[in-house]
Amino acid sequence: MNNQSNGEIMDRRTPHSFSCPQCGHKAKIVFTKVMTDQTREKSYQCSNILCSSTFVTHETITRFLIKTPAQNGN
């Protein structure tokens, strides 16, 4: 498995990250903001010093693959 933007699943050994949409280099998360209990806004910065673009993504839970019964008090 590989980390591509064509809908393929990322390899579990690869940390969750995005490539810079401007130059294609790896980008790192520099800030995460909780929007709701199921959505996070993440700011990324390109690791290419000549680019250094910063961009924002939204990460939202869209569905469960397996949903366990809710635990009381947890």
PDB file of C-alpha atoms in Angstrom:
ATOM      1  CA  MET A   1       0.000   0.000   0.000  1.00  0.00           C
ATOM      2  CA  ASN A   2       1.153   3.545  -0.558  1.00  0.00           C
ATOM      3  CA  ASN A   3       0.307   7.133   0.266  1.00  0.00           C
ATOM      4  CA  GLN A   4      -1.306   8.531  -2.876  1.00  0.00           C
ATOM      5  CA  SER A   5      -4.149  10.953  -3.445  1.00  0.00           C
ATOM      6  CA  ASN A   6      -6.061   8.652  -5.829  1.00  0.00           C
ATOM      7  CA  GLY A   7      -8.144   7.040  -3.086  1.00  0.00           C
ATOM      8  CA  GLU A   8      -5.696   4.284  -2.174  1.00  0.00           C
ATOM      9  CA  ILE A   9      -5.406   3.357   1.492  1.00  0.00           C
ATOM     10  CA  MET A  10      -2.287   4.560   3.273  1.00  0.00           C
ATOM     11  CA  ASP A  11       0.160   1.982   4.592  1.00  0.00           C
ATOM     12  CA  ARG A  12      -0.309   1.583   8.358  1.00  0.00           C
ATOM     13  CA  ARG A  13       3.446   1.968   8.843  1.00  0.00           C
ATOM     14  CA  THR A  14       3.364   5.458   7.293  1.00  0.00           C
ATOM     15  CA  PRO A  15       2.480   8.319   9.663  1.00  0.00           C
ATOM     16  CA  HIS A  16      -0.659  10.207   8.696  1.00  0.00           C
ATOM     17  CA  SER A  17       0.457  13.204   6.661  1.00  0.00           C
ATOM     18  CA  PHE A  18      -0.150  15.124   3.485  1.00  0.00           C
ATOM     19  CA  SER A  19       2.146  16.112   0.699  1.00  0.00           C
ATOM     20  CA  CYS A  20       2.367  19.824  -0.017  1.00  0.00           C
ATOM     21  CA  PRO A  21      -0.165  20.696  -2.731  1.00  0.00           C
ATOM     22  CA  GLN A  22       2.206  23.408  -3.964  1.00  0.00           C
ATOM     23  CA  CYS A  23       5.498  21.512  -4.435  1.00  0.00           C
ATOM     24  CA  GLY A  24       4.812  17.869  -3.484  1.00  0.00           C
ATOM     25  CA  HIS A  25       7.221  17.603  -0.538  1.00  0.00           C
ATOM     26  CA  LYS A  26       6.150  16.126   2.803  1.00  0.00           C
ATOM     27  CA  ALA A  27       4.173  18.463   5.063  1.00  0.00           C
ATOM     28  CA  LYS A  28       3.979  18.277   8.847  1.00  0.00           C
ATOM     29  CA  ILE A  29       1.140  19.107  11.226  1.00  0.00           C
ATOM     30  CA  VAL A  30       1.888  22.344  13.073  1.00  0.00           C
ATOM     31  CA  PHE A  31      -1.466  22.945  14.781  1.00  0.00           C
ATOM     32  CA  THR A  32      -4.668  21.021  15.494  1.00  0.00           C
ATOM     33  CA  LYS A  33      -7.932  22.672  16.523  1.00  0.00           C
ATOM     34  CA  VAL A  34     -10.944  20.722  17.815  1.00  0.00           C
ATOM     35  CA  MET A  35     -13.985  21.897  15.856  1.00  0.00           C
ATOM     36  CA  THR A  36     -16.534  19.348  17.146  1.00  0.00           C
ATOM     37  CA  ASP A  37     -16.336  16.009  18.955  1.00  0.00           C
ATOM     38  CA  GLN A  38     -15.897  14.369  15.511  1.00  0.00           C
ATOM     39  CA  THR A  39     -14.009  17.011  13.504  1.00  0.00           C
ATOM     40  CA  ARG A  40     -10.482  18.418  13.753  1.00  0.00           C
ATOM     41  CA  GLU A  41      -8.945  21.242  11.735  1.00  0.00           C
ATOM     42  CA  LYS A  42      -5.237  20.675  11.087  1.00  0.00           C
ATOM     43  CA  SER A  43      -2.694  23.198   9.816  1.00  0.00           C
ATOM     44  CA  TYR A  44       0.238  21.761   7.867  1.00  0.00           C
ATOM     45  CA  GLN A  45       3.519  23.340   6.787  1.00  0.00           C
ATOM     46  CA  CYS A  46       5.653  22.150   3.900  1.00  0.00           C
ATOM     47  CA  SER A  47       9.048  20.742   4.903  1.00  0.00           C
ATOM     48  CA  ASN A  48      10.673  22.220   1.776  1.00  0.00           C
ATOM     49  CA  ILE A  49      12.367  25.391   3.050  1.00  0.00           C
ATOM     50  CA  LEU A  50      12.116  26.981  -0.402  1.00  0.00           C
ATOM     51  CA  CYS A  51       8.332  26.495  -0.411  1.00  0.00           C
ATOM     52  CA  SER A  52       7.160  26.565   3.254  1.00  0.00           C
ATOM     53  CA  SER A  53       3.508  26.707   2.154  1.00  0.00           C
ATOM     54  CA  THR A  54       0.963  26.351   4.944  1.00  0.00           C
ATOM     55  CA  PHE A  55      -2.463  24.792   4.353  1.00  0.00           C
ATOM     56  CA  VAL A  56      -5.457  23.575   6.375  1.00  0.00           C
ATOM     57  CA  THR A  57      -7.342  20.262   6.293  1.00  0.00           C
ATOM     58  CA  HIS A  58     -10.456  19.036   8.082  1.00  0.00           C
ATOM     59  CA  GLU A  59     -10.521  15.528   9.522  1.00  0.00           C
ATOM     60  CA  THR A  60     -14.009  14.197  10.253  1.00  0.00           C
ATOM     61  CA  ILE A  61     -15.314  10.801  11.303  1.00  0.00           C
ATOM     62  CA  THR A  62     -17.559   9.760   8.412  1.00  0.00           C
ATOM     63  CA  ARG A  63     -18.414   6.150   9.261  1.00  0.00           C
ATOM     64  CA  PHE A  64     -17.510   3.199  11.452  1.00  0.00           C
ATOM     65  CA  LEU A  65     -15.961   0.050  10.058  1.00  0.00           C
ATOM     66  CA  ILE A  66     -16.661  -1.735  13.351  1.00  0.00           C
ATOM     67  CA  LYS A  67     -18.713  -0.146  16.103  1.00  0.00           C
ATOM     68  CA  THR A  68     -18.540  -1.709  19.536  1.00  0.00           C
ATOM     69  CA  PRO A  69     -21.351  -1.329  22.055  1.00  0.00           C
ATOM     70  CA  ALA A  70     -21.028   1.812  24.203  1.00  0.00           C
ATOM     71  CA  GLN A  71     -19.522   1.225  27.639  1.00  0.00           C
ATOM     72  CA  ASN A  72     -21.319   2.763  30.638  1.00  0.00           C
ATOM     73  CA  GLY A  73     -19.168   5.433  32.247  1.00  0.00           C
ATOM     74  CA  ASN A  74     -16.451   5.320  29.535  1.00  0.00           C
TER      75      ASN A  74
END
